[in-house]
PDB file of C-alpha atoms in Angstrom:
ATOM      1  CA  UNK A 266      59.748 129.151  94.837  1.00 41.00           C
ATOM      2  CA  UNK A 267      56.698 128.460  96.721  1.00 40.00           C
ATOM      3  CA  UNK A 268      56.103 124.562  97.194  1.00 40.00           C
ATOM      4  CA  UNK A 269      53.855 122.573  95.056  1.00 40.00           C
ATOM      5  CA  UNK A 270      51.070 120.500  96.573  1.00 36.00           C
ATOM      6  CA  UNK A 271      50.290 119.145  93.049  1.00 37.00           C
ATOM      7  CA  UNK A 272      50.678 115.147  92.659  1.00 34.00           C
ATOM      8  CA  UNK A 273      53.370 114.829  90.438  1.00 37.00           C
ATOM      9  CA  UNK A 274      55.908 111.918  89.459  1.00 43.00           C
ATOM     10  CA  UNK A 275      58.694 112.323  92.365  1.00 68.00           C
ATOM     11  CA  UNK A 276      56.675 115.206  93.359  1.00 76.00           C
ATOM     12  CA  UNK A 277      56.473 115.947  97.328  1.00 78.00           C
ATOM     13  CA  UNK A 278      52.704 116.964  99.155  1.00 77.00           C
ATOM     14  CA  UNK A 279      51.930 118.211 102.006  1.00 77.00           C
ATOM     15  CA  UNK A 280      50.984 115.900 104.844  1.00 73.00           C
ATOM     16  CA  UNK A 281      51.990 114.612 108.713  1.00 70.00           C
ATOM     17  CA  UNK A 282      55.555 113.866 107.998  1.00 73.00           C
ATOM     18  CA  UNK A 283      57.364 116.961 107.385  1.00 81.00           C
ATOM     19  CA  UNK A 284      58.394 117.808 103.764  1.00 84.00           C
ATOM     20  CA  UNK A 285      62.066 118.266 104.842  1.00 82.00           C
ATOM     21  CA  UNK A 286      62.164 114.508 106.400  1.00 81.00           C
ATOM     22  CA  UNK A 287      59.787 113.053 103.384  1.00 83.00           C
ATOM     23  CA  UNK A 288      63.543 114.392 101.377  1.00 87.00           C
ATOM     24  CA  UNK A 289      65.325 113.562 103.898  1.00 84.00           C
ATOM     25  CA  UNK A 290      64.383 110.493 103.915  1.00 82.00           C
ATOM     26  CA  UNK A 291      64.165 109.679  99.711  1.00 85.00           C
ATOM     27  CA  UNK A 292      67.913 111.827  99.312  1.00 88.00           C
ATOM     28  CA  UNK A 293      68.976 108.978 102.327  1.00 82.00           C
ATOM     29  CA  UNK A 294      68.170 106.175  99.891  1.00 80.00           C
ATOM     30  CA  UNK A 295      68.996 107.687  96.623  1.00 86.00           C
ATOM     31  CA  UNK A 296      72.469 108.312  98.144  1.00 82.00           C
ATOM     32  CA  UNK A 297      72.932 104.934  99.412  1.00 77.00           C
ATOM     33  CA  UNK A 298      72.369 103.382  96.020  1.00 79.00           C
ATOM     34  CA  UNK A 299      75.694 105.650  94.912  1.00 83.00           C
ATOM     35  CA  UNK A 300      79.557 105.055  95.615  1.00 81.00           C
ATOM     36  CA  UNK A 301      80.771 107.585  97.915  1.00 77.00           C
ATOM     37  CA  UNK A 302      82.467 110.469  96.319  1.00 83.00           C
ATOM     38  CA  UNK A 303      79.219 110.704  93.991  1.00 87.00           C
ATOM     39  CA  UNK A 304      77.334 113.718  93.538  1.00 91.00           C
ATOM     40  CA  UNK A 305      73.917 114.473  94.480  1.00 89.00           C
ATOM     41  CA  UNK A 306      71.951 116.664  91.840  1.00 90.00           C
ATOM     42  CA  UNK A 307      71.770 120.274  92.695  1.00 90.00           C
ATOM     43  CA  UNK A 308      69.374 121.980  95.389  1.00 89.00           C
ATOM     44  CA  UNK A 309      67.574 123.703  91.558  1.00 90.00           C
ATOM     45  CA  UNK A 310      67.222 120.090  90.452  1.00 91.00           C
ATOM     46  CA  UNK A 311      66.306 118.903  93.602  1.00 91.00           C
ATOM     47  CA  UNK A 312      64.086 120.994  94.103  1.00 91.00           C
ATOM     48  CA  UNK A 313      61.749 120.845  90.401  1.00 90.00           C
ATOM     49  CA  UNK A 314      61.881 117.246  90.755  1.00 89.00           C
ATOM     50  CA  UNK A 315      60.594 117.288  93.675  1.00 90.00           C
ATOM     51  CA  UNK A 316      58.453 120.646  94.217  1.00 90.00           C
ATOM     52  CA  UNK A 317      60.013 121.629  97.123  1.00 90.00           C
ATOM     53  CA  UNK A 318      61.236 125.130  98.220  1.00 90.00           C
ATOM     54  CA  UNK A 319      65.281 125.722  98.550  1.00 90.00           C
ATOM     55  CA  UNK A 320      64.996 125.635 101.792  1.00 92.00           C
ATOM     56  CA  UNK A 321      63.465 122.358 102.216  1.00 90.00           C
ATOM     57  CA  UNK A 322      66.051 121.023 100.161  1.00 91.00           C
ATOM     58  CA  UNK A 323      68.685 123.319 102.455  1.00 90.00           C
ATOM     59  CA  UNK A 324      67.153 121.217 105.738  1.00 88.00           C
ATOM     60  CA  UNK A 325      67.297 117.665 104.451  1.00 88.00           C
ATOM     61  CA  UNK A 326      70.193 117.915 103.001  1.00 89.00           C
ATOM     62  CA  UNK A 327      71.859 119.742 106.163  1.00 86.00           C
ATOM     63  CA  UNK A 328      70.185 116.928 108.447  1.00 81.00           C
ATOM     64  CA  UNK A 329      71.699 114.076 106.324  1.00 83.00           C
ATOM     65  CA  UNK A 330      75.469 116.232 106.327  1.00 81.00           C
ATOM     66  CA  UNK A 331      75.171 116.372 109.924  1.00 72.00           C
ATOM     67  CA  UNK A 332      74.411 112.521 110.153  1.00 68.00           C
ATOM     68  CA  UNK A 333      77.467 111.379 108.070  1.00 72.00           C
ATOM     69  CA  UNK A 334      75.691 110.557 104.737  1.00 78.00           C
ATOM     70  CA  UNK A 335      76.486 113.631 102.528  1.00 85.00           C
ATOM     71  CA  UNK A 336      79.504 116.104 102.435  1.00 84.00           C
ATOM     72  CA  UNK A 337      79.263 119.126 101.366  1.00 86.00           C
ATOM     73  CA  UNK A 338      82.840 120.962  99.363  1.00 86.00           C
ATOM     74  CA  UNK A 339      82.270 125.056  99.391  1.00 83.00           C
ATOM     75  CA  UNK A 340      82.415 125.942  95.611  1.00 82.00           C
ATOM     76  CA  UNK A 341      81.822 122.448  94.392  1.00 86.00           C
ATOM     77  CA  UNK A 342      78.500 120.707  95.602  1.00 88.00           C
ATOM     78  CA  UNK A 343      76.994 117.813  97.348  1.00 90.00           C
ATOM     79  CA  UNK A 344      78.552 114.423  97.653  1.00 89.00           C
ATOM     80  CA  UNK A 345      77.852 111.556  98.852  1.00 85.00           C
ATOM     81  CA  UNK A 346      80.394 110.307 102.314  1.00 79.00           C
ATOM     82  CA  UNK A 347      82.549 107.590 102.606  1.00 73.00           C
ATOM     83  CA  UNK A 348      80.835 104.822 104.569  1.00 64.00           C
ATOM     84  CA  UNK A 349      82.186 103.990 107.836  1.00 60.00           C
ATOM     85  CA  UNK A 350      83.678 100.699 108.266  1.00 55.00           C
ATOM     86  CA  UNK A 351      81.757  98.339 110.319  1.00 49.00           C
ATOM     87  CA  UNK A 352      82.374  96.138 112.589  1.00 45.00           C
ATOM     88  CA  UNK A 353      81.498  93.793 115.283  1.00 46.00           C
ATOM     89  CA  UNK A 354      83.488  92.847 118.941  1.00 47.00           C
ATOM     90  CA  UNK A 355      85.645  89.675 117.086  1.00 48.00           C
ATOM     91  CA  UNK A 356      89.266  88.411 117.981  1.00 52.00           C
ATOM     92  CA  UNK A 357      90.966  88.764 114.222  1.00 59.00           C
ATOM     93  CA  UNK A 358      93.854  90.064 112.880  1.00 65.00           C
ATOM     94  CA  UNK A 359      93.272  93.838 111.219  1.00 74.00           C
ATOM     95  CA  UNK A 360      94.095  92.098 107.753  1.00 72.00           C
ATOM     96  CA  UNK A 361      91.090  89.584 108.125  1.00 74.00           C
ATOM     97  CA  UNK A 362      89.058  92.272 110.048  1.00 71.00           C
ATOM     98  CA  UNK A 363      88.939  94.406 106.457  1.00 73.00           C
ATOM     99  CA  UNK A 364      89.208  91.513 104.437  1.00 78.00           C
ATOM    100  CA  UNK A 365      86.006  90.688 106.185  1.00 74.00           C
ATOM    101  CA  UNK A 366      84.571  93.120 105.457  1.00 70.00           C
ATOM    102  CA  UNK A 367      85.359  93.649 101.931  1.00 77.00           C
ATOM    103  CA  UNK A 368      87.973  95.416 101.870  1.00 78.00           C
ATOM    104  CA  UNK A 369      91.837  95.418 100.769  1.00 85.00           C
ATOM    105  CA  UNK A 370      94.088  96.105 103.973  1.00 86.00           C
ATOM    106  CA  UNK A 371      97.611  96.751 103.893  1.00 88.00           C
ATOM    107  CA  UNK A 372     100.299  97.787 105.971  1.00 90.00           C
ATOM    108  CA  UNK A 373     103.097 101.233 106.134  1.00 93.00           C
ATOM    109  CA  UNK A 374     106.027  99.919 108.493  1.00 94.00           C
ATOM    110  CA  UNK A 375     106.511 102.917 110.723  1.00 95.00           C
ATOM    111  CA  UNK A 376     108.734 101.840 113.588  1.00 93.00           C
ATOM    112  CA  UNK A 377     110.497  98.578 114.290  1.00 95.00           C
ATOM    113  CA  UNK A 378     112.890  97.994 117.392  1.00 96.00           C
ATOM    114  CA  UNK A 379     113.481  96.758 121.012  1.00 96.00           C
ATOM    115  CA  UNK A 380     113.204 100.079 123.568  1.00 96.00           C
ATOM    116  CA  UNK A 381     111.694 100.318 127.484  1.00 96.00           C
ATOM    117  CA  UNK A 382     108.497 100.266 127.561  1.00 96.00           C
ATOM    118  CA  UNK A 383     105.648 103.205 129.790  1.00 95.00           C
ATOM    119  CA  UNK A 384     104.536 101.289 132.981  1.00 95.00           C
ATOM    120  CA  UNK A 385     101.345 100.184 131.750  1.00 95.00           C
ATOM    121  CA  UNK A 386     102.385  98.144 128.892  1.00 97.00           C
ATOM    122  CA  UNK A 387     105.382  96.870 131.501  1.00 96.00           C
ATOM    123  CA  UNK A 388     102.467  96.401 133.622  1.00 96.00           C
ATOM    124  CA  UNK A 389     100.219  95.004 131.089  1.00 96.00           C
ATOM    125  CA  UNK A 390     102.755  92.414 130.199  1.00 97.00           C
ATOM    126  CA  UNK A 391     104.248  91.170 133.776  1.00 95.00           C
ATOM    127  CA  UNK A 392     107.712  93.073 132.714  1.00 96.00           C
ATOM    128  CA  UNK A 393     110.466  93.797 135.216  1.00 95.00           C
ATOM    129  CA  UNK A 394     111.082  97.797 135.363  1.00 93.00           C
ATOM    130  CA  UNK A 395     113.792  98.379 132.475  1.00 94.00           C
ATOM    131  CA  UNK A 396     112.672  94.963 130.172  1.00 96.00           C
ATOM    132  CA  UNK A 397     112.461  95.832 127.393  1.00 96.00           C
ATOM    133  CA  UNK A 398     110.280  94.762 124.416  1.00 97.00           C
ATOM    134  CA  UNK A 399     109.835  95.409 120.864  1.00 97.00           C
ATOM    135  CA  UNK A 400     108.072  98.022 119.573  1.00 97.00           C
ATOM    136  CA  UNK A 401     106.271  98.155 116.136  1.00 96.00           C
ATOM    137  CA  UNK A 402     104.247 100.890 115.141  1.00 96.00           C
ATOM    138  CA  UNK A 403     102.761 100.274 111.998  1.00 94.00           C
ATOM    139  CA  UNK A 404     100.314 102.706 109.348  1.00 94.00           C
ATOM    140  CA  UNK A 405      97.295 100.212 108.648  1.00 91.00           C
ATOM    141  CA  UNK A 406      95.361 101.330 104.666  1.00 89.00           C
ATOM    142  CA  UNK A 407      92.026  99.963 103.912  1.00 86.00           C
ATOM    143  CA  UNK A 408      91.452 100.206  99.899  1.00 85.00           C
ATOM    144  CA  UNK A 409      94.328 102.173  99.808  1.00 86.00           C
ATOM    145  CA  UNK A 410      93.213 104.885 102.389  1.00 87.00           C
ATOM    146  CA  UNK A 411      94.219 105.171 106.262  1.00 90.00           C
ATOM    147  CA  UNK A 412      92.001 103.505 107.897  1.00 88.00           C
ATOM    148  CA  UNK A 413      93.997 103.013 111.848  1.00 90.00           C
ATOM    149  CA  UNK A 414      97.592 103.357 113.167  1.00 94.00           C
ATOM    150  CA  UNK A 415      98.605 100.445 115.361  1.00 94.00           C
ATOM    151  CA  UNK A 416     101.506 100.586 117.956  1.00 96.00           C
ATOM    152  CA  UNK A 417     102.269  97.392 119.774  1.00 96.00           C
ATOM    153  CA  UNK A 418     104.501  95.954 122.318  1.00 97.00           C
ATOM    154  CA  UNK A 419     105.558  92.440 122.743  1.00 97.00           C
ATOM    155  CA  UNK A 420     107.587  90.730 125.251  1.00 97.00           C
ATOM    156  CA  UNK A 421     112.240  89.899 123.664  1.00 96.00           C
ATOM    157  CA  UNK A 422     111.393  86.173 125.336  1.00 94.00           C
ATOM    158  CA  UNK A 423     108.048  85.826 122.763  1.00 93.00           C
ATOM    159  CA  UNK A 424     110.030  87.331 120.041  1.00 94.00           C
ATOM    160  CA  UNK A 425     114.082  86.863 119.793  1.00 94.00           C
ATOM    161  CA  UNK A 426     114.478  88.108 116.291  1.00 94.00           C
ATOM    162  CA  UNK A 427     111.117  90.103 115.538  1.00 94.00           C
ATOM    163  CA  UNK A 428     112.573  92.924 114.131  1.00 92.00           C
ATOM    164  CA  UNK A 429     114.069  90.597 111.446  1.00 92.00           C
ATOM    165  CA  UNK A 430     110.150  89.602 110.293  1.00 91.00           C
ATOM    166  CA  UNK A 431     108.113  90.926 107.630  1.00 89.00           C
ATOM    167  CA  UNK A 432     104.897  93.129 109.382  1.00 88.00           C
ATOM    168  CA  UNK A 433     103.340  93.883 106.123  1.00 84.00           C
ATOM    169  CA  UNK A 434     100.853  91.302 106.533  1.00 81.00           C
ATOM    170  CA  UNK A 435      98.904  89.915 109.440  1.00 82.00           C
ATOM    171  CA  UNK A 436     101.029  90.277 112.385  1.00 87.00           C
ATOM    172  CA  UNK A 437      98.904  87.248 114.356  1.00 86.00           C
ATOM    173  CA  UNK A 438      99.543  84.889 112.369  1.00 86.00           C
ATOM    174  CA  UNK A 439     103.634  85.800 112.007  1.00 89.00           C
ATOM    175  CA  UNK A 440     103.072  85.120 115.306  1.00 91.00           C
ATOM    176  CA  UNK A 441     101.845  81.932 115.144  1.00 90.00           C
ATOM    177  CA  UNK A 442     103.806  80.329 111.874  1.00 90.00           C
ATOM    178  CA  UNK A 443     107.143  81.801 112.945  1.00 91.00           C
ATOM    179  CA  UNK A 444     107.148  81.566 116.614  1.00 92.00           C
ATOM    180  CA  UNK A 445     104.374  79.226 117.176  1.00 92.00           C
ATOM    181  CA  UNK A 446     102.368  81.574 119.689  1.00 92.00           C
ATOM    182  CA  UNK A 447      98.670  81.720 118.846  1.00 90.00           C
ATOM    183  CA  UNK A 448      96.672  84.366 120.037  1.00 88.00           C
ATOM    184  CA  UNK A 449      93.486  82.927 122.006  1.00 87.00           C
ATOM    185  CA  UNK A 450      91.432  85.524 124.105  1.00 88.00           C
ATOM    186  CA  UNK A 451      92.440  89.411 124.445  1.00 89.00           C
ATOM    187  CA  UNK A 452      91.312  92.075 127.113  1.00 91.00           C
ATOM    188  CA  UNK A 453      90.053  95.237 124.880  1.00 88.00           C
ATOM    189  CA  UNK A 454      88.969  99.220 126.369  1.00 90.00           C
ATOM    190  CA  UNK A 455      87.046 101.049 123.348  1.00 89.00           C
ATOM    191  CA  UNK A 456      87.590 104.672 123.999  1.00 91.00           C
ATOM    192  CA  UNK A 457      86.637 108.457 122.027  1.00 90.00           C
ATOM    193  CA  UNK A 458      89.805 110.919 121.817  1.00 92.00           C
ATOM    194  CA  UNK A 459      90.740 113.529 120.289  1.00 92.00           C
ATOM    195  CA  UNK A 460      93.562 112.418 117.163  1.00 92.00           C
ATOM    196  CA  UNK A 461      96.776 113.601 118.508  1.00 92.00           C
ATOM    197  CA  UNK A 462      99.356 115.795 115.861  1.00 91.00           C
ATOM    198  CA  UNK A 463     101.085 112.313 114.751  1.00 92.00           C
ATOM    199  CA  UNK A 464      98.041 110.838 114.302  1.00 93.00           C
ATOM    200  CA  UNK A 465      96.235 113.251 112.614  1.00 92.00           C
ATOM    201  CA  UNK A 466      99.285 113.233 110.550  1.00 92.00           C
ATOM    202  CA  UNK A 467      98.997 109.620 109.336  1.00 93.00           C
ATOM    203  CA  UNK A 468      95.793 108.983 109.670  1.00 91.00           C
ATOM    204  CA  UNK A 469      94.680 112.642 106.742  1.00 90.00           C
ATOM    205  CA  UNK A 470      92.772 114.049 109.596  1.00 87.00           C
ATOM    206  CA  UNK A 471      92.570 117.087 111.097  1.00 86.00           C
ATOM    207  CA  UNK A 472      93.855 118.487 114.649  1.00 83.00           C
ATOM    208  CA  UNK A 473      91.446 117.382 117.434  1.00 83.00           C
ATOM    209  CA  UNK A 474      89.207 115.663 114.956  1.00 87.00           C
ATOM    210  CA  UNK A 475      87.442 112.467 117.165  1.00 89.00           C
ATOM    211  CA  UNK A 476      89.328 109.049 116.865  1.00 92.00           C
ATOM    212  CA  UNK A 477      88.353 105.369 118.378  1.00 90.00           C
ATOM    213  CA  UNK A 478      90.954 103.786 119.917  1.00 93.00           C
ATOM    214  CA  UNK A 479      91.084 100.238 121.109  1.00 90.00           C
ATOM    215  CA  UNK A 480      93.717  99.000 124.205  1.00 94.00           C
ATOM    216  CA  UNK A 481      94.157  95.832 123.977  1.00 93.00           C
ATOM    217  CA  UNK A 482      96.278  93.042 126.082  1.00 95.00           C
ATOM    218  CA  UNK A 483      96.352  89.695 124.116  1.00 93.00           C
ATOM    219  CA  UNK A 484      96.845  86.157 125.825  1.00 94.00           C
ATOM    220  CA  UNK A 485      98.944  83.085 124.261  1.00 92.00           C
ATOM    221  CA  UNK A 486      98.795  80.014 126.401  1.00 90.00           C
ATOM    222  CA  UNK A 487      97.617  82.365 129.642  1.00 91.00           C
ATOM    223  CA  UNK A 488     101.021  84.816 128.971  1.00 95.00           C
ATOM    224  CA  UNK A 489      99.973  88.409 127.822  1.00 96.00           C
ATOM    225  CA  UNK A 490     102.263  88.377 125.023  1.00 96.00           C
ATOM    226  CA  UNK A 491     100.840  91.606 123.169  1.00 96.00           C
ATOM    227  CA  UNK A 492     100.020  95.430 124.251  1.00 97.00           C
ATOM    228  CA  UNK A 493      98.281  97.356 121.698  1.00 95.00           C
ATOM    229  CA  UNK A 494      96.988 100.624 121.066  1.00 95.00           C
ATOM    230  CA  UNK A 495      95.250 101.565 117.761  1.00 92.00           C
ATOM    231  CA  UNK A 496      93.547 104.029 116.718  1.00 94.00           C
ATOM    232  CA  UNK A 497      91.055 103.933 114.106  1.00 90.00           C
ATOM    233  CA  UNK A 498      89.446 106.971 111.937  1.00 89.00           C
ATOM    234  CA  UNK A 499      86.514 107.799 113.677  1.00 82.00           C
ATOM    235  CA  UNK A 500      84.597 108.544 110.441  1.00 81.00           C
ATOM    236  CA  UNK A 501      85.503 105.713 108.349  1.00 76.00           C
ATOM    237  CA  UNK A 502      85.250 102.804 111.780  1.00 69.00           C
ATOM    238  CA  UNK A 503      82.112 101.643 113.438  1.00 69.00           C
ATOM    239  CA  UNK A 504      81.664  98.602 116.035  1.00 63.00           C
ATOM    240  CA  UNK A 505      78.878  97.345 116.129  1.00 60.00           C
ATOM    241  CA  UNK A 506      77.887  95.043 119.287  1.00 55.00           C
ATOM    242  CA  UNK A 507      73.831  93.275 120.165  1.00 57.00           C
ATOM    243  CA  UNK A 508      72.366  93.879 123.153  1.00 54.00           C
ATOM    244  CA  UNK A 509      70.524  91.309 124.706  1.00 59.00           C
ATOM    245  CA  UNK A 510      68.179  91.545 128.080  1.00 59.00           C
ATOM    246  CA  UNK A 511      69.380  90.225 130.641  1.00 56.00           C
ATOM    247  CA  UNK A 512      68.913  89.252 134.352  1.00 57.00           C
ATOM    248  CA  UNK A 513      68.162  91.826 136.959  1.00 52.00           C
TER     249      UNK A 513
END
């Protein structure tokens, strides 16, 4: 099929911007107005509507697939990809963060018990060698879909009977209301990593898929009360920051 140059309704014409770039912009705008999982028109329909060849259609769609806007399903077609939740760095619980983004949080408790933490956690919480701490591991959901795996450690002295608490909601709210421990600040690093086998199963990811790992130490009244590793799906969560020009 040859590309048409007549300017009909919806037809892409020759110009400074290449045709595949013009079509990419139109398809991106179309996808933005559709819910995740919605199908795109087939290649033949797109060719007819926009007056372009299949090569142009495939190039435009390929760009949007590589950008994460669209997803191809073999034998079924092209669909709008799930949009990642975007968070700005701030001190809030997972539940608060998800609600702020218009998502419904939920929790599956995986592990609650006392154990001797690894050396990095022992140092972060200021514990002596061999001293146990509470280990709380949870799968966090957003709109019933896996979002993250939270692996947290808490000093026993901070919450003596933490294993009797309800962990399906905000743990920060629990600490504040039940133990009078209010999280006032946190030090956190974020790194990209390949998902390990266990987290891959919990998050519904293929092996070696990218994830974001948040390593956080939280403080109350100047003392460390939490060391947590939170592993987020890289395709469902992103962090937005505002960068301003400084001196130097």
